[in-house]
Every structure is written in structure tokens, then in C-alpha cells.
Amino acid sequence: MKLFTAYNRVLLITSAIGLLIIGYLFYLTLSNYLNKQLDSYLSEELLEVKDYTAKKESFPAHQLFEDLVIEYRHISSLGKKRHFGDTIFYNAKKRLEESGRYLEEDVVLAGQSYRIKIIASKVAHSEQITSIFMVIILPVLGLLIVLLVLNRYMMKRTWLPFRQLLLNLKSFNLNQEQGFAQVPTTIAEFKELNDAIVDISQRIKSDYREIKLFTENAAHEMMTPIAVINAKLDMMLQSEDLSEVQSQNLIDLYKTTAKLTKLNQSLLLLVKIDNNLLRDREQLNLKTMLLEKQHYFQEFTQQKGIEVNLELQDHTLLMSRYLADILLDNLIGNAIRHNHKGGRIDIRLNEEALWVGNTGHGEALAETEAFKRFYKSPSSEGMGLGLAIVKQIVELHQFGIAYSYRAGLHAFTVFFNNNNSTSLLNENS
């Protein structure tokens, strides 16, 4: 939930509850006030009834009191004191039932005890209450609506610098020369936040440039001594004066140096991918490239007796050819390297995804760890950078990738539309 929505929701709920409570209390107070006026009027009418009876020595006729209903009931003795209350009565003049207010009291009339009940209509008073209530509440409600609309407008206008700051943060790129843009604002808190972000971004860019330069220089500088070591080892291996033990030691050194060379190349490649230095992109037909890779790896698959099953559809992607080659080499190369003799490799390509599955000796990889750098299964002799490079290439092109293990097959799926990754993974599994 957005901050504006949360704030406006709390404000709206609080205002609505407050308005309901105030409206109820106002209506109750107004009703009590008008009831007291009506009770005073009924008390005066009772006095007039008593005076009329004392002077005329007879009960007053009902028609003399047009807006009242007067009832007399003979009782044996006085007992009921004056009592006011609300009731529903039949108005003979209007020929309908309506709400009313009554006064009931035991009195002595013409020397006899009677219980008199005087009922007055509340319709006029109810209309008066409604009119007063509407006159007061409707303007308050209108004012509340105006305040909510004004508050929403002011909040949006006030938070515009924050939105711009957030937009600048999202678009901030370390590889761009342009620094973090200042956002003009008169609000002290946003100005302070803006200054802090600008300062942090400048320090990050400075540190990033130093680390990037160091990594590139270190990788390039390592190439020369590694090449010299390889050349010297080649010369020593060609010598005829070496013993068997010395030859084996040199072979081990040569293999170790080869691993070091590959490690250096992999780390340099990761640096280039991380820094988005490989920007050459073109429309590539993956089906054609996969067929070429099948031919390229054919000798290796035949040596291990691996059955390769292809199910390819034509699909074109905008990618770096160099990175696409590395992506396919790593996926297919891993499928061969970690397979067993007489195993199987299945490769499927359609418009949504590329799926590479293979049999293997090892158990399932940890799905959350498989693409981390230097992670490898216990049976692997590699350096644990192949899948990390694959993931970096995939993320650079805004694709998705996932690993799964089903029915004895280690499967890697590259999703060309990352939003459909979950459903496609279930289908391929």
C-alpha cells in the first residue's frame, strides 16, 4: 500500500467516525432540547385543562384543542405523578398514525379522581430537527470533502520532490558519467535527503571506478606472467632429460596453470558483464546456433556415448553474439561434462524458453545456490564460475533462468520473458 493511500485511508476513516459521533451527539442534544420545549407546552396545556374544569365544572371538548389529543380515565384514587414520554397515536384529523409526545398525570376534576393523558404531535418538531440537522451537518460534510480533496492535492504536490528523487534513484547507473541529478525543493527534509543521496552517489561512483580499474588492470597484468609460465612449462616438457616424476610434476603444474588461466578469463568476463562493457548486439537465430553447437560438441558426445535429442523452433533474439556463444557453450558443455557414459541430453527451444536437461552422476544441486560464484557440486572438478557467468549473461539481457531436477534430469531453463518463468518451468518439468 502506498503512503498516500494509507494516510488518506486513516484520515477518511477517522473523519467519517468523528462525523458520525458528532452528528449523533448533535441530533441527540437537539432532540432533547425540542422535547423539553414540547414538555413545557404540554404542562401549560394541562394547566389550561385544570382551569377550564374549575371554571366550567365540566371537561373541555377535544375540538377546542385542535393540535392535541386529550384522554380522561376515571380512577379510584390518585397515584401517578407527572410523566412524559414518546408514543405513536392516531391523528383523527389527518387520519393517520404519527409520532407524538405525551404528558400523563393523576388529577382531581370536579371532585373526582381522573388520569389525564395529553398527546401532542411531534411531526412539526421532527421536521424542525431534520431541517436544523441538515443545515448544520451538510455544510460540515461539504467542508470535510473539500478538505480531503485539498489535502490530497497538497500531499501530491508536497511529495513531488520525493517522487522525483525515487525516479532518479531507479534510473541511477554507475556506468554513466552523469552524476545523480539534484531535485529542486523548498522542503528542508527533502533537501537534506537529496544532498545526502548526491553525496553518497558520488562516493559510490568514485569507489566503483577505482575497483573497476583495479580489477581490469589486475586481470590484464595476470595474463602476461601466466603466458610466460605456460611457455616455460612447454619448453621443460619437451626436454628429454626429465625423469618420470619430474614429467608428472610438470604436467600437474601445466594443468594447474591452465585452470588459473581459465579462472582469470572467467573473472575478467564477469567484470565485463557486470560493467555492461559488451554492448554489441544483433538479431541471432538461436536454432541455427544450437545446431552449430551440436556439430561442435559432436566429438565429445560420441566419446561418452551420449544421446542428444533436439526439439527446436525458429526463434530470434537481440543479443551479443559473443555472450550468446558463451551462454550456449556453458549450458551444453556442463551437460556433457557432468553426464555419464551412455547418458542423454535433451535440448528444447521455443518462443518462450530454452531448456537444456541432462542425466548425470551427482544428486540435485541446491536451487538457491546453483548460480552463485564458486559454488559447485562435490563431484565437480570445475571452478564454479560457469553457471555464475550464465546467470550474469541472462540478467544482462533481462531474461530469467532456473534450475530444476526432475526424473533424473538436471535441467536449466532460460526464460526469454521473465514474467512467465513459473508457469513455463512447471510445463517443462
CSV table of C-alpha atoms in Angstrom, one decimal:
chain,number,residue,atom,x,y,z
A,1,MET,CA,0.0,0.0,0.0
A,2,LYS,CA,1.3,3.4,-0.9
A,3,LEU,CA,2.0,6.1,1.7
A,4,PHE,CA,-0.6,8.4,0.3
A,5,THR,CA,-3.3,5.7,0.3
A,6,ALA,CA,-2.5,4.7,3.8
A,7,TYR,CA,-2.6,8.3,5.1
A,8,ASN,CA,-5.8,9.2,3.2
A,9,ARG,CA,-7.5,6.0,4.4
A,10,VAL,CA,-6.7,6.7,8.0
A,11,LEU,CA,-7.8,10.3,7.6
A,12,LEU,CA,-11.0,9.3,5.8
A,13,ILE,CA,-11.9,6.6,8.4
A,14,THR,CA,-11.2,9.0,11.3
A,15,SER,CA,-13.2,11.8,9.8
A,16,ALA,CA,-16.1,9.5,9.0
A,17,ILE,CA,-16.2,8.1,12.5
A,18,GLY,CA,-15.8,11.6,14.0
A,19,LEU,CA,-18.6,13.0,11.8
A,20,LEU,CA,-20.9,10.1,12.8
A,21,ILE,CA,-20.3,10.7,16.5
A,22,ILE,CA,-20.6,14.4,16.3
A,23,GLY,CA,-23.8,14.1,14.2
A,24,TYR,CA,-25.3,11.6,16.6
A,25,LEU,CA,-24.5,13.8,19.7
A,26,PHE,CA,-25.8,16.9,17.9
A,27,TYR,CA,-29.0,15.1,16.9
A,28,LEU,CA,-29.5,13.8,20.4
A,29,THR,CA,-28.9,17.2,22.0
A,30,LEU,CA,-31.2,18.9,19.6
A,31,SER,CA,-33.9,16.3,20.2
A,32,ASN,CA,-33.7,16.6,23.9
A,33,TYR,CA,-33.9,20.4,23.7
A,34,LEU,CA,-37.0,20.3,21.5
A,35,ASN,CA,-38.6,17.6,23.7
A,36,LYS,CA,-38.2,19.9,26.7
A,37,GLN,CA,-39.9,22.6,24.7
A,38,LEU,CA,-42.7,20.2,23.9
A,39,ASP,CA,-42.9,19.1,27.5
A,40,SER,CA,-43.3,22.7,28.6
A,41,TYR,CA,-46.0,23.2,26.1
A,42,LEU,CA,-47.9,20.0,27.4
A,43,SER,CA,-47.5,21.3,31.0
A,44,GLU,CA,-49.2,24.6,30.0
A,45,GLU,CA,-52.0,22.7,28.3
A,46,LEU,CA,-52.6,20.7,31.4
A,47,LEU,CA,-52.9,23.9,33.5
A,48,GLU,CA,-55.4,25.2,31.0
A,49,VAL,CA,-57.4,21.9,31.3
A,50,LYS,CA,-57.5,22.3,35.1
A,51,ASP,CA,-58.5,26.0,34.8
A,52,TYR,CA,-61.2,25.2,32.3
A,53,THR,CA,-62.6,22.4,34.5
A,54,ALA,CA,-62.6,24.6,37.7
A,55,LYS,CA,-64.4,27.4,35.9
A,56,LYS,CA,-66.9,25.4,33.8
A,57,GLU,CA,-67.2,22.4,36.1
A,58,SER,CA,-67.0,20.2,33.0
A,59,PHE,CA,-64.3,18.7,30.9
A,60,PRO,CA,-63.0,20.6,27.9
A,61,ALA,CA,-64.1,19.4,24.5
A,62,HIS,CA,-61.4,17.9,22.3
A,63,GLN,CA,-62.2,20.1,19.4
A,64,LEU,CA,-61.1,23.2,21.3
A,65,PHE,CA,-57.6,21.8,21.3
A,66,GLU,CA,-57.0,21.1,17.6
A,67,ASP,CA,-53.4,20.0,17.8
A,68,LEU,CA,-53.9,17.9,20.9
A,69,VAL,CA,-55.5,14.6,21.9
A,70,ILE,CA,-56.8,14.6,25.5
A,71,GLU,CA,-57.9,11.4,27.2
A,72,TYR,CA,-59.7,11.2,30.6
A,73,ARG,CA,-59.9,7.9,32.6
A,74,HIS,CA,-61.7,7.7,35.9
A,75,ILE,CA,-59.6,6.2,38.7
A,76,SER,CA,-60.3,5.2,42.3
A,77,SER,CA,-57.5,7.2,43.8
A,78,LEU,CA,-54.6,9.4,42.9
A,79,GLY,CA,-51.3,7.6,42.4
A,80,LYS,CA,-49.5,8.5,39.2
A,81,LYS,CA,-47.3,11.5,39.2
A,82,ARG,CA,-46.5,13.6,36.2
A,83,HIS,CA,-44.8,11.6,33.5
A,84,PHE,CA,-43.6,12.5,30.0
A,85,GLY,CA,-42.8,10.1,27.1
A,86,ASP,CA,-42.9,9.3,23.4
A,87,THR,CA,-45.7,7.4,21.8
A,88,ILE,CA,-47.5,6.6,18.5
A,89,PHE,CA,-51.1,7.8,18.3
A,90,TYR,CA,-53.9,8.0,15.7
A,91,ASN,CA,-54.4,11.6,14.5
A,92,ALA,CA,-58.2,11.7,13.6
A,93,LYS,CA,-57.8,14.9,11.8
A,94,LYS,CA,-55.1,13.7,9.5
A,95,ARG,CA,-56.5,10.1,9.6
A,96,LEU,CA,-53.1,8.5,10.1
A,97,GLU,CA,-50.8,7.4,12.8
A,98,GLU,CA,-47.8,9.6,13.7
A,99,SER,CA,-45.3,10.0,16.5
A,100,GLY,CA,-46.2,12.2,19.5
A,101,ARG,CA,-45.1,13.3,22.9
A,102,TYR,CA,-47.5,12.8,25.9
A,103,LEU,CA,-48.0,14.0,29.4
A,104,GLU,CA,-49.8,11.7,31.9
A,105,GLU,CA,-50.8,12.7,35.4
A,106,ASP,CA,-53.5,11.9,38.0
A,107,VAL,CA,-55.6,15.0,39.0
A,108,VAL,CA,-58.9,15.8,40.7
A,109,LEU,CA,-61.5,17.3,38.5
A,110,ALA,CA,-65.0,18.3,39.7
A,111,GLY,CA,-64.3,16.5,43.0
A,112,GLN,CA,-63.4,13.1,41.3
A,113,SER,CA,-60.0,11.5,40.5
A,114,TYR,CA,-59.0,11.2,36.9
A,115,ARG,CA,-55.9,10.2,34.9
A,116,ILE,CA,-55.4,12.7,32.2
A,117,LYS,CA,-53.2,12.0,29.1
A,118,ILE,CA,-52.4,14.8,26.8
A,119,ILE,CA,-50.8,13.9,23.5
A,120,ALA,CA,-49.1,16.4,21.1
A,121,SER,CA,-47.9,15.6,17.6
A,122,LYS,CA,-44.1,15.6,17.1
A,123,VAL,CA,-44.2,15.8,13.3
A,124,ALA,CA,-43.5,19.5,13.2
A,125,HIS,CA,-40.8,19.2,15.8
A,126,SER,CA,-39.2,16.2,13.9
A,127,GLU,CA,-39.2,18.3,10.7
A,128,GLN,CA,-37.7,21.2,12.6
A,129,ILE,CA,-35.0,18.8,14.0
A,130,THR,CA,-34.3,17.4,10.5
A,131,SER,CA,-34.0,20.9,9.0
A,132,ILE,CA,-31.7,22.2,11.7
A,133,PHE,CA,-29.6,19.0,11.5
A,134,MET,CA,-29.3,19.2,7.7
A,135,VAL,CA,-28.4,22.9,7.8
A,136,ILE,CA,-25.6,22.2,10.2
A,137,ILE,CA,-24.3,18.7,9.1
A,138,LEU,CA,-24.4,19.2,5.3
A,139,PRO,CA,-22.1,22.2,5.3
A,140,VAL,CA,-19.8,20.3,7.7
A,141,LEU,CA,-19.8,17.3,5.4
A,142,GLY,CA,-19.1,19.5,2.4
A,143,LEU,CA,-16.3,21.2,4.2
A,144,LEU,CA,-14.8,17.8,5.1
A,145,ILE,CA,-15.0,16.7,1.4
A,146,VAL,CA,-13.3,19.9,0.4
A,147,LEU,CA,-10.6,19.4,3.0
A,148,LEU,CA,-10.0,15.8,1.8
A,149,VAL,CA,-9.7,16.9,-1.8
A,150,LEU,CA,-7.4,19.8,-0.9
A,151,ASN,CA,-5.3,17.6,1.3
A,152,ARG,CA,-4.9,15.0,-1.5
A,153,TYR,CA,-3.8,17.7,-3.9
A,154,MET,CA,-1.4,19.3,-1.4
A,155,MET,CA,0.0,15.9,-0.4
A,156,LYS,CA,0.7,15.1,-4.1
A,157,ARG,CA,2.2,18.5,-4.7
A,158,THR,CA,4.3,18.3,-1.5
A,159,TRP,CA,5.7,14.9,-2.2
A,160,LEU,CA,6.6,15.6,-5.9
A,161,PRO,CA,10.3,16.1,-5.0
A,162,PHE,CA,10.3,12.7,-3.2
A,163,ARG,CA,8.9,11.0,-6.3
A,164,GLN,CA,11.5,12.7,-8.4
A,165,LEU,CA,14.2,11.5,-6.0
A,166,LEU,CA,12.9,8.0,-6.2
A,167,LEU,CA,12.8,8.1,-10.0
A,168,ASN,CA,16.4,9.4,-10.1
A,169,LEU,CA,17.5,6.6,-7.8
A,170,LYS,CA,15.8,4.0,-10.0
A,171,SER,CA,17.5,5.4,-13.1
A,172,PHE,CA,20.9,5.8,-11.5
A,173,ASN,CA,23.6,3.9,-13.3
A,174,LEU,CA,27.2,3.6,-12.2
A,175,ASN,CA,28.4,3.3,-15.7
A,176,GLN,CA,27.0,6.6,-16.8
A,177,GLU,CA,29.3,9.7,-16.5
A,178,GLN,CA,26.3,11.9,-15.4
A,179,GLY,CA,26.0,12.1,-11.7
A,180,PHE,CA,22.9,12.0,-9.5
A,181,ALA,CA,20.7,14.9,-10.5
A,182,GLN,CA,19.7,17.5,-7.9
A,183,VAL,CA,16.0,17.9,-7.3
A,184,PRO,CA,14.8,21.5,-6.6
A,185,THR,CA,12.7,21.7,-3.5
A,186,THR,CA,11.9,24.1,-0.7
A,187,ILE,CA,11.1,21.4,1.9
A,188,ALA,CA,14.0,21.1,4.3
A,189,GLU,CA,13.7,17.3,4.8
A,190,PHE,CA,13.7,16.5,1.1
A,191,LYS,CA,16.5,18.9,0.5
A,192,GLU,CA,18.6,17.2,3.2
A,193,LEU,CA,17.7,13.8,1.7
A,194,ASN,CA,18.7,15.0,-1.7
A,195,ASP,CA,22.1,16.3,-0.6
A,196,ALA,CA,22.7,13.0,1.3
A,197,ILE,CA,21.9,10.9,-1.8
A,198,VAL,CA,24.1,13.1,-4.1
A,199,ASP,CA,27.0,12.8,-1.7
A,200,ILE,CA,26.6,9.0,-1.4
A,201,SER,CA,26.2,8.5,-5.1
A,202,GLN,CA,29.5,10.5,-5.8
A,203,ARG,CA,31.4,8.4,-3.3
A,204,ILE,CA,29.9,5.2,-4.7
A,205,LYS,CA,30.9,6.2,-8.3
A,206,SER,CA,34.4,7.1,-7.1
A,207,ASP,CA,34.8,3.7,-5.3
A,208,TYR,CA,33.3,1.9,-8.2
A,209,ARG,CA,35.7,3.4,-10.7
A,210,GLU,CA,38.7,2.5,-8.5
A,211,ILE,CA,37.6,-1.1,-8.1
A,212,LYS,CA,36.7,-1.4,-11.7
A,213,LEU,CA,40.1,0.0,-12.8
A,214,PHE,CA,41.9,-2.3,-10.3
A,215,THR,CA,40.1,-5.4,-11.4
A,216,GLU,CA,40.7,-4.8,-15.1
A,217,ASN,CA,44.4,-4.0,-14.6
A,218,ALA,CA,44.9,-6.9,-12.3
A,219,ALA,CA,43.2,-9.3,-14.8
A,220,HIS,CA,45.3,-8.0,-17.7
A,221,GLU,CA,48.5,-8.0,-15.7
A,222,MET,CA,48.0,-11.6,-14.7
A,223,MET,CA,47.8,-12.7,-18.3
A,224,THR,CA,51.4,-11.9,-19.1
A,225,PRO,CA,53.0,-14.0,-16.2
A,226,ILE,CA,50.6,-16.8,-16.8
A,227,ALA,CA,51.6,-16.9,-20.5
A,228,VAL,CA,55.3,-16.9,-19.6
A,229,ILE,CA,54.7,-19.8,-17.1
A,230,ASN,CA,52.9,-21.8,-19.8
A,231,ALA,CA,55.7,-21.1,-22.3
A,232,LYS,CA,58.4,-22.2,-19.9
A,233,LEU,CA,56.4,-25.3,-18.9
A,234,ASP,CA,56.0,-26.2,-22.6
A,235,MET,CA,59.8,-26.0,-23.1
A,236,MET,CA,60.5,-28.0,-20.0
A,237,LEU,CA,58.0,-30.7,-21.0
A,238,GLN,CA,59.8,-31.1,-24.4
A,239,SER,CA,63.2,-31.7,-22.6
A,240,GLU,CA,64.5,-35.3,-22.9
A,241,ASP,CA,66.4,-35.2,-19.6
A,242,LEU,CA,63.4,-35.3,-17.3
A,243,SER,CA,62.6,-38.2,-15.1
A,244,GLU,CA,59.1,-39.7,-14.9
A,245,VAL,CA,58.5,-38.0,-11.6
A,246,GLN,CA,59.6,-34.6,-12.9
A,247,SER,CA,57.5,-35.0,-16.0
A,248,GLN,CA,54.4,-35.8,-13.9
A,249,ASN,CA,55.1,-32.8,-11.7
A,250,LEU,CA,55.4,-30.5,-14.7
A,251,ILE,CA,52.1,-32.0,-16.2
A,252,ASP,CA,50.4,-31.2,-12.9
A,253,LEU,CA,51.8,-27.7,-12.9
A,254,TYR,CA,50.7,-27.3,-16.5
A,255,LYS,CA,47.1,-28.3,-15.6
A,256,THR,CA,47.1,-26.0,-12.6
A,257,THR,CA,48.3,-23.1,-14.8
A,258,ALA,CA,45.6,-23.9,-17.4
A,259,LYS,CA,43.0,-23.7,-14.6
A,260,LEU,CA,44.4,-20.4,-13.4
A,261,THR,CA,44.3,-19.1,-17.0
A,262,LYS,CA,40.6,-20.1,-17.3
A,263,LEU,CA,39.8,-18.6,-13.9
A,264,ASN,CA,41.4,-15.3,-14.9
A,265,GLN,CA,39.5,-15.3,-18.1
A,266,SER,CA,36.2,-16.1,-16.4
A,267,LEU,CA,36.7,-13.4,-13.7
A,268,LEU,CA,37.6,-10.9,-16.4
A,269,LEU,CA,34.5,-11.8,-18.4
A,270,LEU,CA,32.3,-11.4,-15.2
A,271,VAL,CA,33.8,-8.0,-14.7
A,272,LYS,CA,32.9,-7.0,-18.3
A,273,ILE,CA,29.4,-8.4,-18.0
A,274,ASP,CA,28.9,-6.6,-14.6
A,275,ASN,CA,30.0,-3.3,-16.1
A,276,ASN,CA,28.0,-3.8,-19.3
A,277,LEU,CA,31.1,-3.4,-21.4
A,278,LEU,CA,29.9,-5.9,-24.1
A,279,ARG,CA,27.3,-3.8,-25.8
A,280,ASP,CA,27.4,-5.3,-29.4
A,281,ARG,CA,24.0,-6.7,-30.0
A,282,GLU,CA,22.4,-8.2,-33.1
A,283,GLN,CA,19.5,-10.4,-34.1
A,284,LEU,CA,20.6,-14.0,-33.6
A,285,ASN,CA,18.8,-17.2,-34.6
A,286,LEU,CA,19.2,-19.5,-31.7
A,287,LYS,CA,18.1,-22.5,-33.6
A,288,THR,CA,20.9,-22.1,-36.1
A,289,MET,CA,23.4,-21.5,-33.2
A,290,LEU,CA,22.2,-24.6,-31.4
A,291,LEU,CA,22.7,-26.7,-34.5
A,292,GLU,CA,26.2,-25.4,-34.8
A,293,LYS,CA,26.9,-26.2,-31.2
A,294,GLN,CA,25.6,-29.7,-31.7
A,295,HIS,CA,28.1,-30.2,-34.5
A,296,TYR,CA,30.9,-28.5,-32.4
A,297,PHE,CA,30.3,-30.8,-29.4
A,298,GLN,CA,29.6,-33.9,-31.5
A,299,GLU,CA,33.1,-35.5,-30.9
A,300,PHE,CA,32.7,-35.1,-27.1
A,301,THR,CA,29.2,-36.6,-27.1
A,302,GLN,CA,30.3,-39.5,-29.2
A,303,GLN,CA,33.3,-40.3,-26.9
A,304,LYS,CA,30.9,-40.7,-24.0
A,305,GLY,CA,28.1,-42.3,-26.0
A,306,ILE,CA,25.6,-39.5,-25.1
A,307,GLU,CA,22.3,-39.4,-26.9
A,308,VAL,CA,21.4,-35.8,-27.9
A,309,ASN,CA,17.7,-35.1,-28.5
A,310,LEU,CA,16.8,-31.7,-30.2
A,311,GLU,CA,13.4,-30.2,-30.4
A,312,LEU,CA,14.0,-26.7,-31.8
A,313,GLN,CA,11.7,-24.0,-33.2
A,314,ASP,CA,13.0,-20.9,-35.0
A,315,HIS,CA,13.5,-18.1,-32.6
A,316,THR,CA,15.4,-14.8,-33.0
A,317,LEU,CA,16.8,-12.7,-30.1
A,318,LEU,CA,18.6,-9.4,-29.8
A,319,MET,CA,21.8,-10.4,-28.1
A,320,SER,CA,25.6,-10.1,-28.1
A,321,ARG,CA,26.9,-12.9,-30.3
A,322,TYR,CA,29.9,-13.3,-28.1
A,323,LEU,CA,27.8,-13.7,-24.9
A,324,ALA,CA,25.3,-15.9,-26.7
A,325,ASP,CA,28.2,-18.2,-27.6
A,326,ILE,CA,29.4,-18.3,-24.0
A,327,LEU,CA,25.9,-19.0,-22.8
A,328,LEU,CA,25.4,-22.0,-25.0
A,329,ASP,CA,28.9,-23.3,-24.5
A,330,ASN,CA,28.4,-23.3,-20.8
A,331,LEU,CA,25.0,-24.9,-20.8
A,332,ILE,CA,25.8,-27.6,-23.3
A,333,GLY,CA,29.4,-28.0,-22.0
A,334,ASN,CA,28.1,-28.6,-18.5
A,335,ALA,CA,25.5,-31.0,-19.7
A,336,ILE,CA,28.3,-33.1,-21.4
A,337,ARG,CA,30.9,-32.7,-18.6
A,338,HIS,CA,28.7,-33.7,-15.8
A,339,ASN,CA,27.0,-36.5,-17.7
A,340,HIS,CA,27.8,-40.3,-17.6
A,341,LYS,CA,28.6,-42.6,-20.4
A,342,GLY,CA,25.6,-43.6,-22.4
A,343,GLY,CA,23.6,-40.7,-20.9
A,344,ARG,CA,21.2,-38.3,-22.5
A,345,ILE,CA,20.9,-34.6,-23.3
A,346,ASP,CA,17.6,-33.0,-24.2
A,347,ILE,CA,17.5,-29.5,-25.7
A,348,ARG,CA,14.2,-27.8,-26.4
A,349,LEU,CA,13.8,-24.3,-27.9
A,350,ASN,CA,10.6,-22.3,-28.5
A,351,GLU,CA,9.5,-18.7,-28.4
A,352,GLU,CA,9.2,-18.7,-24.6
A,353,ALA,CA,12.3,-20.5,-23.4
A,354,LEU,CA,15.4,-22.6,-24.0
A,355,TRP,CA,15.5,-25.8,-21.9
A,356,VAL,CA,18.7,-28.0,-21.5
A,357,GLY,CA,18.4,-31.2,-19.5
A,358,ASN,CA,20.9,-33.9,-18.9
A,359,THR,CA,21.4,-37.1,-16.9
A,360,GLY,CA,24.3,-37.2,-14.5
A,361,HIS,CA,26.1,-38.9,-11.7
A,362,GLY,CA,25.5,-36.3,-9.0
A,363,GLU,CA,22.4,-35.6,-7.0
A,364,ALA,CA,20.3,-32.5,-7.4
A,365,LEU,CA,22.0,-29.1,-6.9
A,366,ALA,CA,20.8,-26.6,-4.3
A,367,GLU,CA,18.4,-24.5,-6.4
A,368,THR,CA,19.1,-21.3,-4.4
A,369,GLU,CA,22.9,-21.8,-4.5
A,370,ALA,CA,23.5,-23.2,-8.0
A,371,PHE,CA,24.2,-19.9,-9.7
A,372,LYS,CA,26.4,-18.4,-7.0
A,373,ARG,CA,30.0,-17.8,-7.8
A,374,PHE,CA,32.4,-20.6,-6.9
A,375,TYR,CA,29.5,-22.9,-6.0
A,376,LYS,CA,30.0,-26.5,-7.3
A,377,SER,CA,28.8,-30.0,-6.5
A,378,PRO,CA,31.2,-32.3,-4.6
A,379,SER,CA,31.8,-34.4,-7.7
A,380,SER,CA,32.6,-31.4,-9.9
A,381,GLU,CA,36.2,-30.6,-10.9
A,382,GLY,CA,35.4,-27.1,-12.3
A,383,MET,CA,35.8,-23.7,-10.7
A,384,GLY,CA,32.2,-23.0,-10.0
A,385,LEU,CA,32.0,-19.9,-12.3
A,386,GLY,CA,30.2,-21.4,-15.4
A,387,LEU,CA,26.7,-21.1,-14.1
A,388,ALA,CA,27.5,-17.7,-12.5
A,389,ILE,CA,28.5,-16.4,-15.9
A,390,VAL,CA,25.3,-17.9,-17.4
A,391,LYS,CA,23.2,-16.1,-14.9
A,392,GLN,CA,25.0,-12.7,-15.4
A,393,ILE,CA,24.5,-13.0,-19.2
A,394,VAL,CA,20.8,-13.9,-18.7
A,395,GLU,CA,20.3,-11.0,-16.3
A,396,LEU,CA,22.1,-8.6,-18.6
A,397,HIS,CA,19.6,-9.3,-21.3
A,398,GLN,CA,16.7,-9.2,-18.8
A,399,PHE,CA,15.9,-12.9,-19.2
A,400,GLY,CA,15.2,-15.3,-16.4
A,401,ILE,CA,16.9,-18.6,-15.5
A,402,ALA,CA,16.0,-21.5,-13.2
A,403,TYR,CA,17.4,-24.9,-12.3
A,404,SER,CA,15.3,-28.0,-11.6
A,405,TYR,CA,15.8,-31.7,-11.1
A,406,ARG,CA,13.1,-34.0,-12.3
A,407,ALA,CA,13.0,-37.7,-13.2
A,408,GLY,CA,16.8,-38.0,-13.1
A,409,LEU,CA,17.4,-34.9,-15.3
A,410,HIS,CA,19.3,-31.8,-14.3
A,411,ALA,CA,17.5,-29.1,-16.2
A,412,PHE,CA,18.4,-25.4,-16.8
A,413,THR,CA,15.7,-23.2,-18.3
A,414,VAL,CA,16.3,-19.8,-19.8
A,415,PHE,CA,13.1,-17.7,-20.0
A,416,PHE,CA,13.0,-15.1,-22.7
A,417,ASN,CA,10.0,-13.5,-20.9
A,418,ASN,CA,10.9,-13.4,-17.2
A,419,ASN,CA,7.2,-12.8,-16.2
A,420,ASN,CA,6.2,-16.3,-17.4
A,421,SER,CA,9.0,-18.1,-15.7
A,422,THR,CA,7.0,-20.0,-13.1
A,423,SER,CA,4.3,-21.4,-15.4
A,424,LEU,CA,6.9,-22.4,-18.1
A,425,LEU,CA,9.1,-24.1,-15.6
A,426,ASN,CA,6.2,-26.3,-14.5
A,427,GLU,CA,5.4,-27.1,-18.1
A,428,ASN,CA,8.9,-28.1,-18.9
A,429,SER,CA,9.3,-30.1,-15.8
